[in-house]
Coordinates of C-alpha atoms and ligand atoms in Angstrom, one line a residue:
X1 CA -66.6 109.1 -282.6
X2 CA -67.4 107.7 -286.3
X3 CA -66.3 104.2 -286.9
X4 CA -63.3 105.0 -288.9
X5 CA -62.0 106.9 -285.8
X6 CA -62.8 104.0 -283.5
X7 CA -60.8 101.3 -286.0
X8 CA -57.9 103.9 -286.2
X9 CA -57.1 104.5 -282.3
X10 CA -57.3 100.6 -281.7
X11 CA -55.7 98.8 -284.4
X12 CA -52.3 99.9 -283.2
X13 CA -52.9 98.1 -279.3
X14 CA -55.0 95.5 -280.7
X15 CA -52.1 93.8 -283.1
X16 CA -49.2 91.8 -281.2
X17 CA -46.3 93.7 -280.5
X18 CA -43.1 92.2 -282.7
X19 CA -41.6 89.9 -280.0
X20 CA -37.5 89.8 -279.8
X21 CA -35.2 87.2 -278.3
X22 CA -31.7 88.1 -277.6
X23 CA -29.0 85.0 -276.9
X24 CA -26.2 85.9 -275.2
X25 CA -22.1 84.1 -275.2
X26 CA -19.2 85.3 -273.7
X27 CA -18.4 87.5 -270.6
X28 CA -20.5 89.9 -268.7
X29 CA -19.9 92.6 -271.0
X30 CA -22.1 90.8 -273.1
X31 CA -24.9 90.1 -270.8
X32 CA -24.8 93.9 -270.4
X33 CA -25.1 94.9 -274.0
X34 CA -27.8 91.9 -274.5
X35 CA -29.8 94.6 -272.1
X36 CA -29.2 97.5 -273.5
X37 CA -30.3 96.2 -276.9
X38 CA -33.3 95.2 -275.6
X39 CA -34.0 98.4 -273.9
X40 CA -33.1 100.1 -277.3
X41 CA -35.7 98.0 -279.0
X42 CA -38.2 98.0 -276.2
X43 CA -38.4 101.9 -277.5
X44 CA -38.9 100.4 -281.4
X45 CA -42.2 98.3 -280.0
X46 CA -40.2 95.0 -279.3
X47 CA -41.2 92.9 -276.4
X48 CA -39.0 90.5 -275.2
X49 CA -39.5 86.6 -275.7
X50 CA -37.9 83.4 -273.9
X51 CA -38.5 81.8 -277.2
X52 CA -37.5 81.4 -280.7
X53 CA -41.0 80.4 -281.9
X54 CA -42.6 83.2 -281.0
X55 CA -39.6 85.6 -282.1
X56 CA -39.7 87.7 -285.1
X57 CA -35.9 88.8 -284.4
X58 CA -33.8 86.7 -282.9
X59 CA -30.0 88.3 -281.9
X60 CA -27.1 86.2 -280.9
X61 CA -25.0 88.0 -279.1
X62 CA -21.6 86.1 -279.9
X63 CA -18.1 85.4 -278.2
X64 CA -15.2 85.0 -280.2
X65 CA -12.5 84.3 -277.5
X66 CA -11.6 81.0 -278.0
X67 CA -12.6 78.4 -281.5
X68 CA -15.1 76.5 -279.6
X69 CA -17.0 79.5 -278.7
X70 CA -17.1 80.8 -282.3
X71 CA -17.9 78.0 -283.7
X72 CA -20.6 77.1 -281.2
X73 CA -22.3 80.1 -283.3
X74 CA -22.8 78.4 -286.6
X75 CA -24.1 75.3 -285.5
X76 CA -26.8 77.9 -283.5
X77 CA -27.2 79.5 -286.7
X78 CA -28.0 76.1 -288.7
X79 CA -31.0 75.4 -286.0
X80 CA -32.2 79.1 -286.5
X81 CA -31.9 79.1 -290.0
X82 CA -34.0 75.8 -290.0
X83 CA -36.6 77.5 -287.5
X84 CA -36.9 80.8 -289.8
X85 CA -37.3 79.1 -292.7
X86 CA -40.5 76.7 -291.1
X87 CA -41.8 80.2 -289.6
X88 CA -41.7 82.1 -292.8
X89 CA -43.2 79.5 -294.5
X90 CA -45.8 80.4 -292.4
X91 CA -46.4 83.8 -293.7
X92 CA -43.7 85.2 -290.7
X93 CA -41.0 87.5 -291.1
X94 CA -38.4 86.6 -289.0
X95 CA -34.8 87.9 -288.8
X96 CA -31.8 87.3 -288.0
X97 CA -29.0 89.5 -286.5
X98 CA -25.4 88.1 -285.5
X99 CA -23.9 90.6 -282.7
X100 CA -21.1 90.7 -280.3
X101 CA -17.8 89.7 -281.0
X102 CA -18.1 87.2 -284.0
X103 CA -19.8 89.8 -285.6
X104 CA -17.4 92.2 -285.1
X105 CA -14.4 89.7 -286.3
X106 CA -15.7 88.0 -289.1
X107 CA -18.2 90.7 -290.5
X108 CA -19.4 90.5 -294.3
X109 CA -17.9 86.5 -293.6
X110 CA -21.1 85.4 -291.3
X111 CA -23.5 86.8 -294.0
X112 CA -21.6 84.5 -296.5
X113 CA -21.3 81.7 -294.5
X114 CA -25.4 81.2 -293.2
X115 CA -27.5 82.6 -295.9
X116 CA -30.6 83.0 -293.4
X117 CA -28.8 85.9 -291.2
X118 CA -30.1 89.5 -292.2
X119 CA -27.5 91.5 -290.3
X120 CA -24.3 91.9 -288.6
X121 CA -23.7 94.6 -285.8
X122 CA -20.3 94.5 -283.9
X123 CA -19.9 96.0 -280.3
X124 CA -19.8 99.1 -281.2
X125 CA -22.8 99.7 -283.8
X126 CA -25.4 98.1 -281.5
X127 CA -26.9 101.5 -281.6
X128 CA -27.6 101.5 -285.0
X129 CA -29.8 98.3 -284.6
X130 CA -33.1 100.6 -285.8
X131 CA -31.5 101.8 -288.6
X132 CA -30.1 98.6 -290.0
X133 CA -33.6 96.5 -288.8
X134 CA -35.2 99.1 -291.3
X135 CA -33.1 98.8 -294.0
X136 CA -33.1 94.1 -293.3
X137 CA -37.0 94.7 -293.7
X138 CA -36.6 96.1 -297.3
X139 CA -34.6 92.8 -297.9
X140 CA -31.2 94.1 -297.5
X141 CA -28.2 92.3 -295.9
X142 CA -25.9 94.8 -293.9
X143 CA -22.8 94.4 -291.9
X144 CA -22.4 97.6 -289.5
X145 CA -19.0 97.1 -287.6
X146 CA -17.4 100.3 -287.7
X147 CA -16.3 101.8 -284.6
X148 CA -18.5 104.5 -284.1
X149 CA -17.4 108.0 -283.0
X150 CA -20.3 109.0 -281.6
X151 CA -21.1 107.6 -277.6
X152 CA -22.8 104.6 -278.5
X153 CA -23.8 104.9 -274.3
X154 CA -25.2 108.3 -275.1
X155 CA -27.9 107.3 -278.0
X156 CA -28.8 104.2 -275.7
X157 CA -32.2 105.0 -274.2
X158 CA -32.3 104.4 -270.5
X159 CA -34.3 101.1 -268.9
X160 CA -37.9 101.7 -267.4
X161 CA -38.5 100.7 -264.1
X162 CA -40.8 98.1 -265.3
X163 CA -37.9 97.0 -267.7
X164 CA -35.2 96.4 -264.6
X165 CA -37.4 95.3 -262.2
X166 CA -37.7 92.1 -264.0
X167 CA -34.0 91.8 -264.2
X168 CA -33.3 91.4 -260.6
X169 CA -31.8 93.1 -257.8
X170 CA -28.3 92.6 -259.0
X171 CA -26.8 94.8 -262.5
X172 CA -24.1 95.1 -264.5
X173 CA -22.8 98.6 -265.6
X174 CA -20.5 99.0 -268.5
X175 CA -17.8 102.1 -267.1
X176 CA -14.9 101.0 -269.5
X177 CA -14.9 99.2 -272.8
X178 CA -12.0 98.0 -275.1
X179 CA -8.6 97.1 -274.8
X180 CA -4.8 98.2 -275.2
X181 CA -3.0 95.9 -274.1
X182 CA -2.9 93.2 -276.5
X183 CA -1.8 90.2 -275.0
X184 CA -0.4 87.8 -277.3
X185 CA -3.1 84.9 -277.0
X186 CA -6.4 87.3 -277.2
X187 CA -8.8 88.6 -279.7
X188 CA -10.3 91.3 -277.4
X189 CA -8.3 94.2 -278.4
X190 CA -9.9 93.7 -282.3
X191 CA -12.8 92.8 -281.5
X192 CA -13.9 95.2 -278.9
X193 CA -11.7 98.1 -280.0
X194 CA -9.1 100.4 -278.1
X195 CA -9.4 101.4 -274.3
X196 CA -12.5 104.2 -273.5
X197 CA -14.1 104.8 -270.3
X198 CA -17.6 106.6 -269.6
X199 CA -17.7 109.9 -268.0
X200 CA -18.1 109.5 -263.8
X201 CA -21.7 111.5 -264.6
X202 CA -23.0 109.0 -266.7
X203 CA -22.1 106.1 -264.8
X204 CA -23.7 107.7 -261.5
X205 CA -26.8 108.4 -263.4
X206 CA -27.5 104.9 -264.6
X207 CA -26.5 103.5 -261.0
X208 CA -28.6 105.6 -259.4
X209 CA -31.7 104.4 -262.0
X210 CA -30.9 101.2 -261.5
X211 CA -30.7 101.5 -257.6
X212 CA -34.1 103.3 -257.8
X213 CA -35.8 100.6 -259.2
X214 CA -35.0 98.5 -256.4
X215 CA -31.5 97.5 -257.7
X216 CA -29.2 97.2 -254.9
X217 CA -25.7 95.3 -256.1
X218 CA -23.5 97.1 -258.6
X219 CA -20.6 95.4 -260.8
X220 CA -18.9 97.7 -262.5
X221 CA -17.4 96.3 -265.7
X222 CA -14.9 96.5 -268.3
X223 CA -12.3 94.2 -270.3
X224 CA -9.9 96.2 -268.0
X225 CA -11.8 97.6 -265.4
X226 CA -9.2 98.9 -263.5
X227 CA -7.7 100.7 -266.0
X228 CA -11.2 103.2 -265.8
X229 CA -9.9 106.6 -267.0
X230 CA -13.3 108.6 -267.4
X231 CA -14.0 112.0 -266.7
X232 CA -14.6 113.3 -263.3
X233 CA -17.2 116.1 -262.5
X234 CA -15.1 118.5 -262.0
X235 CA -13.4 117.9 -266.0
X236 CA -10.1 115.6 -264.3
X237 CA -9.4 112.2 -265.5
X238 CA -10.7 109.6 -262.7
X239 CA -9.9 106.6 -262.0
X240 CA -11.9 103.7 -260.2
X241 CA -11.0 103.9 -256.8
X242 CA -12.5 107.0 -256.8
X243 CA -15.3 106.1 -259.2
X244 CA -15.9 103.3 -256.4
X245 CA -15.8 105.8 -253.8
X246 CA -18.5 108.1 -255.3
X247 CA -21.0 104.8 -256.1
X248 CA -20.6 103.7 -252.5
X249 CA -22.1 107.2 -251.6
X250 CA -25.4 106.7 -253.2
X251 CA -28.1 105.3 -250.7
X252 CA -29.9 102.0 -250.9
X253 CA -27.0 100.5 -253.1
X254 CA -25.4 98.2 -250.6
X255 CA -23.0 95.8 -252.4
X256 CA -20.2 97.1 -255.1
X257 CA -17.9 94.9 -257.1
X258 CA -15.5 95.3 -260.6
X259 CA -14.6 92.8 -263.2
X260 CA -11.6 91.8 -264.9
X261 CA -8.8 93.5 -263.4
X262 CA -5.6 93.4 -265.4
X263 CA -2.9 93.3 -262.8
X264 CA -0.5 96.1 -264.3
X265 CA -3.4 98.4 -263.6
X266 CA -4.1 97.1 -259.6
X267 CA -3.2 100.4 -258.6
X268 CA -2.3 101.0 -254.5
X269 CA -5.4 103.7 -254.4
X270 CA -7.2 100.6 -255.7
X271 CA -5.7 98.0 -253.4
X272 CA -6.8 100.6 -250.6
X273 CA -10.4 100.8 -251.9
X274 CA -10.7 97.4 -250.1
X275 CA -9.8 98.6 -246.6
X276 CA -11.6 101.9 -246.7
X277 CA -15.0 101.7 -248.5
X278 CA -17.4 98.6 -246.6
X279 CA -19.7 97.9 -249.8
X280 CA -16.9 96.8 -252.0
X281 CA -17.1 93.7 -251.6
X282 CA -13.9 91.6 -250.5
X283 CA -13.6 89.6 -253.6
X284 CA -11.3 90.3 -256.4
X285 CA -11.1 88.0 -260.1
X286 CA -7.2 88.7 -260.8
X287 CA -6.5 87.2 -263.9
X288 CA -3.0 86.0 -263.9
X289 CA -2.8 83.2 -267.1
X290 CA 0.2 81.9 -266.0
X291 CA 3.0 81.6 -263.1
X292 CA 5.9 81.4 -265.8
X293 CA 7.5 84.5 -266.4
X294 CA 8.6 83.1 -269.4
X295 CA 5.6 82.1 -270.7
X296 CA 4.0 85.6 -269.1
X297 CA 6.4 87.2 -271.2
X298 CA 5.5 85.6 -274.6
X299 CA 1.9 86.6 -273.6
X300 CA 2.6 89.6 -273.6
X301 CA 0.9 90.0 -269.6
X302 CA 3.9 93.0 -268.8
X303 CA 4.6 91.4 -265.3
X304 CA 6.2 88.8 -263.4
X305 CA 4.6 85.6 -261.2
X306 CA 6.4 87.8 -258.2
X307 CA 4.8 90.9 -259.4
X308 CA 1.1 89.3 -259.1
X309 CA 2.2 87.1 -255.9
X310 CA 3.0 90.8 -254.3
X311 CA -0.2 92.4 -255.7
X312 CA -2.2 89.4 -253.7
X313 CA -0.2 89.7 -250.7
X314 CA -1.1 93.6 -250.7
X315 CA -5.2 92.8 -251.1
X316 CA -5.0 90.8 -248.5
X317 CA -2.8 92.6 -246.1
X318 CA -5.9 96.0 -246.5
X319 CA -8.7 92.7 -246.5
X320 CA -7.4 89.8 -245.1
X321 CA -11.0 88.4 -245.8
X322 CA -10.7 88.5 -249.5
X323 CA -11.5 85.8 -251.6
X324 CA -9.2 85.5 -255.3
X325 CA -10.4 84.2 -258.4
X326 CA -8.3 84.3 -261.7
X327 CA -8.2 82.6 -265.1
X328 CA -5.7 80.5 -266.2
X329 CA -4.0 79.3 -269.8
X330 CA -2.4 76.1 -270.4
X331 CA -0.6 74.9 -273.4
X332 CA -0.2 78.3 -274.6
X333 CA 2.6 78.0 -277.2
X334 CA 6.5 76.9 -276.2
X335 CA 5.0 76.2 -272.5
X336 CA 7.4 73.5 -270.6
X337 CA 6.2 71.1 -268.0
X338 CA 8.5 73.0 -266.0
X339 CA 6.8 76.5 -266.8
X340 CA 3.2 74.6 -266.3
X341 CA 4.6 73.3 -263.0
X342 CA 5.0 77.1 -262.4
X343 CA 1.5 77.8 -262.8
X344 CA 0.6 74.9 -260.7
X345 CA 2.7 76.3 -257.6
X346 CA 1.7 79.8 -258.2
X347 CA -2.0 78.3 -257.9
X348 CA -1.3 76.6 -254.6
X349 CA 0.6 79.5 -253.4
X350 CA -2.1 81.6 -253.5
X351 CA -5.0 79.6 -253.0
X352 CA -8.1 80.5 -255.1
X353 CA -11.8 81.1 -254.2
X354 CA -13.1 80.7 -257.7
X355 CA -10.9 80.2 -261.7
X356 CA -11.8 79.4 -264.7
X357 CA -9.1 77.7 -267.0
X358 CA -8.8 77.3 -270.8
X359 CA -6.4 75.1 -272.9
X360 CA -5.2 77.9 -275.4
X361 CA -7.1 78.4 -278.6
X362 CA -4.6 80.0 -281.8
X363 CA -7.3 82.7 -282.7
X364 CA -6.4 84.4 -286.3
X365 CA -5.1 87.6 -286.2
X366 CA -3.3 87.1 -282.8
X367 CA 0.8 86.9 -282.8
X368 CA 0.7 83.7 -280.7
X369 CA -0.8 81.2 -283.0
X370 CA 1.5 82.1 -285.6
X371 CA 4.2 80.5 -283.5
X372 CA 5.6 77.3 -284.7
X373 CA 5.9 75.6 -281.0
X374 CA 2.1 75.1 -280.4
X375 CA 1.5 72.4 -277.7
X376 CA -0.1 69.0 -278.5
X377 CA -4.0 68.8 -277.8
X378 CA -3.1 65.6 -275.5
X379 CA -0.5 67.4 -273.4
X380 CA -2.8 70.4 -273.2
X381 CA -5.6 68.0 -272.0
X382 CA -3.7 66.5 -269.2
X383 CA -2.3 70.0 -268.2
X384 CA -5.8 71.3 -267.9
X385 CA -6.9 68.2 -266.2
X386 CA -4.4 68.4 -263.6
X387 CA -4.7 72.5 -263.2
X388 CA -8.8 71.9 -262.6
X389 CA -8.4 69.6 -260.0
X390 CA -6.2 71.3 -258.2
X391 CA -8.4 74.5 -258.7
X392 CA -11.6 72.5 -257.6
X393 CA -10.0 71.7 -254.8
X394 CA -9.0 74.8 -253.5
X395 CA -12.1 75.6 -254.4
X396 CA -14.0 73.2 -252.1
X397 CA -11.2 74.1 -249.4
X398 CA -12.7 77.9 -249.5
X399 CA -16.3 76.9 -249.0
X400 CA -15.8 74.3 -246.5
X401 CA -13.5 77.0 -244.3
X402 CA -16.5 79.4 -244.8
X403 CA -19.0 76.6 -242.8
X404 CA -19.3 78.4 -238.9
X405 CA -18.6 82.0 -240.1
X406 CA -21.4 84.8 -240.5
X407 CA -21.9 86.8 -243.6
X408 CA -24.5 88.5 -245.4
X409 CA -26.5 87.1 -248.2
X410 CA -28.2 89.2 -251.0
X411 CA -31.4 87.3 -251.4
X412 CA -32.0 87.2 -255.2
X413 CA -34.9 84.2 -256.1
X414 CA -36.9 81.1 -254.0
X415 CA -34.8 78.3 -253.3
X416 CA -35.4 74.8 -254.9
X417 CA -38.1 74.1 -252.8
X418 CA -41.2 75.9 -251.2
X419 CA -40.4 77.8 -248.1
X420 CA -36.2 78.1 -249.3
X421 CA -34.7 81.5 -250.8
X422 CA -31.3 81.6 -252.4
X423 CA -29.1 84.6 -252.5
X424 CA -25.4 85.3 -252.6
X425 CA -22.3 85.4 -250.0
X426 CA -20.0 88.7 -250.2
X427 CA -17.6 85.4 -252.0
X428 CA -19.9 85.0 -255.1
X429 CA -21.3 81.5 -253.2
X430 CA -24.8 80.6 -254.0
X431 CA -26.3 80.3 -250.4
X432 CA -30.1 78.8 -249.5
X433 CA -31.8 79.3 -246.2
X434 CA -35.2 78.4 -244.8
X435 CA -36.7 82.0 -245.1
X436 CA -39.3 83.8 -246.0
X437 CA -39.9 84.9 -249.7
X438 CA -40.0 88.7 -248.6
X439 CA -36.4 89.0 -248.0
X440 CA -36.0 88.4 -251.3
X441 CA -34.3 91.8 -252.5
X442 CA -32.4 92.5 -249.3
X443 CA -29.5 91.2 -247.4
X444 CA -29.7 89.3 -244.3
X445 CA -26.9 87.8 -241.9
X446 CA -27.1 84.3 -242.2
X447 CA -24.9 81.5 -240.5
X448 CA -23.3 79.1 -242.4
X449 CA -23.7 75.6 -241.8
X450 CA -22.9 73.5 -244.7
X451 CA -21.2 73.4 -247.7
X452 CA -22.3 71.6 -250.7
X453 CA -20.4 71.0 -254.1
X454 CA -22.1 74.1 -255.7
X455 CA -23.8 75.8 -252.6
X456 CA -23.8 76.4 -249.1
X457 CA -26.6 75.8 -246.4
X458 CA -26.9 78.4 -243.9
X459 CA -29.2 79.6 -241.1
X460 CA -31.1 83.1 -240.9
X461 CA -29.6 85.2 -238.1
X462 CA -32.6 84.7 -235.5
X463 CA -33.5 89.0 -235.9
X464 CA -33.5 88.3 -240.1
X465 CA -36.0 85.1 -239.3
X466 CA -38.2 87.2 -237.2
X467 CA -38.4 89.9 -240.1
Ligands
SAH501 N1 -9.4 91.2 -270.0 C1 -9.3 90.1 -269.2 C2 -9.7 88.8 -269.9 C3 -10.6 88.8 -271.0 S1 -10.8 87.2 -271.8 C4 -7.8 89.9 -268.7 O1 -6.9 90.6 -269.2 O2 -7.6 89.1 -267.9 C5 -11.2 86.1 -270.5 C6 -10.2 85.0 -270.4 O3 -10.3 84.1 -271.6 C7 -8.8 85.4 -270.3 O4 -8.5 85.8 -269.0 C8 -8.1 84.2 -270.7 O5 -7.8 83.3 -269.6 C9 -9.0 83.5 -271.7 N2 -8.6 83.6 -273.1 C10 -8.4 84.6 -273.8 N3 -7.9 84.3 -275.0 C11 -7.7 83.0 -275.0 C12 -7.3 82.0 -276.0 N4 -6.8 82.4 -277.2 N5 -7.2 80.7 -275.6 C13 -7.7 80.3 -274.4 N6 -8.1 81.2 -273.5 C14 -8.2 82.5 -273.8
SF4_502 FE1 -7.3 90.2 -273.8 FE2 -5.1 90.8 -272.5 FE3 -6.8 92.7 -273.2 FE4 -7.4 90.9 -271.3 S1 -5.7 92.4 -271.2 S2 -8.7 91.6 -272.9 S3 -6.5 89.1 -272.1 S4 -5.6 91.5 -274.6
F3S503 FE1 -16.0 87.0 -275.8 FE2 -16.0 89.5 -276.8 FE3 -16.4 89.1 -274.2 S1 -14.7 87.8 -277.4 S2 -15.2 87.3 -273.8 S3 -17.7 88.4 -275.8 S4 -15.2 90.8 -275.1

């Protein structure tokens, strides 16, 4: 081999591959896409980085649900723009992308507002990402947030092992994406785009990677999860009972769950999931916003507080185990103390697991915060206050009633000190035991024995500690 040979065949390995960083905001859905861009550019010759130093793309992966949230992404973008600048200075050439929701909302407006961002890639363009990189290295500035018409899932290339290995034993799987139901308060249905679902095939293909590479809890996600319409196998619409029911079929996948269920679309073949398939696990998030069917109304949410109070009562009769969580509004435009009272007795009717509550955010575009009745910041601070108490209460109330009981634990990391591991309940609880670090991976029965703020204490099952 002459020496020009020799230079040729090394260079290539010898020079660092481009390093990317991808930040993500928002739901899971989010999280999910952060992966497959990464995967996507793993194909391009992008490792991935922790950190923005060493980064020579850097992708925030935005969330434009509520104003804070947005605008939590332009002070980011100052810092970064800083960062490149120093970098560049250096003879780098960093870039910047702005994904996700923002991106798909705002568009061309991000690229006016912070001069140092290269691109702009909504939701549903992510795919394009090579492309557009190509064209931000000749110097242009692109916003891509068409909706594509092609399967942006399709042109996604599929993880290596080596790729979800180091993600962890539990995943997230896109099956439905978008939204039609435009609630009155939300920003989802524009940014994300309408309701479409993944063929059953695709779905049990990418479980089934995952699951080989040592994967072994599933969520199955989608803004309306429940309203999962994809093609079966045999060319009929499905639905996700039945999508459930083929998952829980595939061997070494032991734990199933879905996220966020609207509750017009809690279907009884659903409900019955719960009863009949043992992976599922018995915990549903139920977003309900509100118990005022006034107020449920004028968001648009299609159903009553009885209708959701009946939906619960129906889980639980199939799982009396179940745990709930929901999310909650308060101060969403015209709301009384008397319809916020609602909310508060339909919370301790029903007695949550797990919520999350927001003081309503008027986000442009949406019919709500054109209304002239907008609640005053104070009263929607004191509502909140009062709602999150009661929550963490309830919320307390669940893991103390879980001290005593065995359950199984997913063992996911080590524990906060040498010779713990921590994993998760079938309830979503963090949960450390002594044990040892091989179990991480697996489930074990443990037995409960304390309950912290934020975790519970528990004892291996004496057959687990012998393992
Ligand atoms: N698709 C899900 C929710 C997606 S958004 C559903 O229908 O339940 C996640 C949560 O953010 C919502 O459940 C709601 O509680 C909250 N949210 C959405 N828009 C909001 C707004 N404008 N202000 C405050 N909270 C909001
Ligand atoms: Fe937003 Fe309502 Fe759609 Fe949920 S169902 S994403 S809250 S519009
Ligand atoms: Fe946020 Fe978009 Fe998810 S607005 S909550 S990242 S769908």
């Amino acid at each position: 081999m002459n020496a020009v040979e020799e230079e040729e065949r090394s260079a290539p390995t010898e020079r660092a591959p481009a390093k990317v960083l991808v930040k993500s905001y928002g739901c899971q859905m989010n999280v999910y896409d952060a992966t497959r861009m990464a995967d996507l550019l793993g194909r391009e010759g992008y490792a991935e980085t922790n950190s923005e130093e060493d980064a020579d793309l850097v992708i925030l992966n935005t969330c434009h649900i509520r104003e804070k949230a947005a605008e939590k992404i332009y002070s980011e973008l100052g810092k970064l723009a800083i960062a490149k600048r120093a970098l560049n200075a250096q003879g780098r050439d960093m870039k910047i992308v702005v994904a996700g929701c923002v991106a798909q909302a705002e568009g061309e407006e991000v690229l006016k507002r912070q001069r140092a961002v290269d691109l702009v890639v909504g939701p549903q363009s992510y795919h394009r990402l090579p492309e557009l990189l190509r064209q931000a290295k000749k110097g242009a500035r692109v916003a891509d947030t068409d909706f594509a018409v092609e399967d942006k899932f399709r042109t996604l290339p599929a993880p290596s092992r080596a790729q979800i290995r180091t993600r962890g034993v539990s995943a997230f799987v896109t099956v439905q994406e978008g939204c039609d139901k435009f609630c009155s308060f939300c920003v989802v249905p524009y940014t994300r785009g309408a309701e479409a679902s993944r063929p059953v095939t695709e779905i049990i293909a990418e479980t089934k990677r995952l699951v080989d590479a040592g994967v072994c809890e599933i969520t199955l996600i989608g803004q309306n999860v429940n309203a999962y319409r994809g093609l079966d196998v045999d060319g009929r619409e499905s639905n996700l009972a039945r999508l459930l029911d083929r998952l829980a079929r595939i061997e070494g996948l032991t734990r199933l769950r879905y996220t966020t269920s609207h509750p017009v679309d809690m279907a009884q073949e659903l409900i019955d999931s719960h009863g009949a398939i043992p992976k599922l696990m018995p915990y549903v998030h139920l977003p309900v916003q509100s118990g005022s069917d006034r107020i449920l109304k004028a968001m648009n949410r299609k159903h009553g507080a009885d209708a959701y109070l009946s939906i619960v009562e129906k889980i639980r009769k199939v799982r009396p185990d179940v745990a709930l969580s929901s999310d909650f509004i308060v101060g969403f435009p015209g709301e009384s103390d008397a319809d916020f009272e609602a909310t508060m007795a339909l919370a301790r009717g029903v007695g949550f697991a797990s919520s999350f509550s927001f003081k309503y955010s008027p986000r442009p575009g949406t019919p709500a915060a054109d209304r002239d009745d907008q609640i005053e910041e104070k009263v929607k601070s004191e509502r909140l206050a009062a709602l999150q108490a009661l929550l963490e209460e309830q919320r307390q109330a669940f893991n103390a009633a879980t001290v005593g009981r065995e359950v199984d634990v997913l063992f996911e990391k080590p524990g906060r000190h040498e010779g713990q591991i921590a994993g998760k309940s079938p309830y979503m609880q963090a949960v450390h035991v002594e044990g040892p670090t091989e179990l991480i991976g697996r489930e074990a029965s443990v037995k409960i024995i304390a309950a912290g703020s934020n975790s519970l204490g528990a004892r291996l099952m004496s057959e687990e500690a012998k393992a």
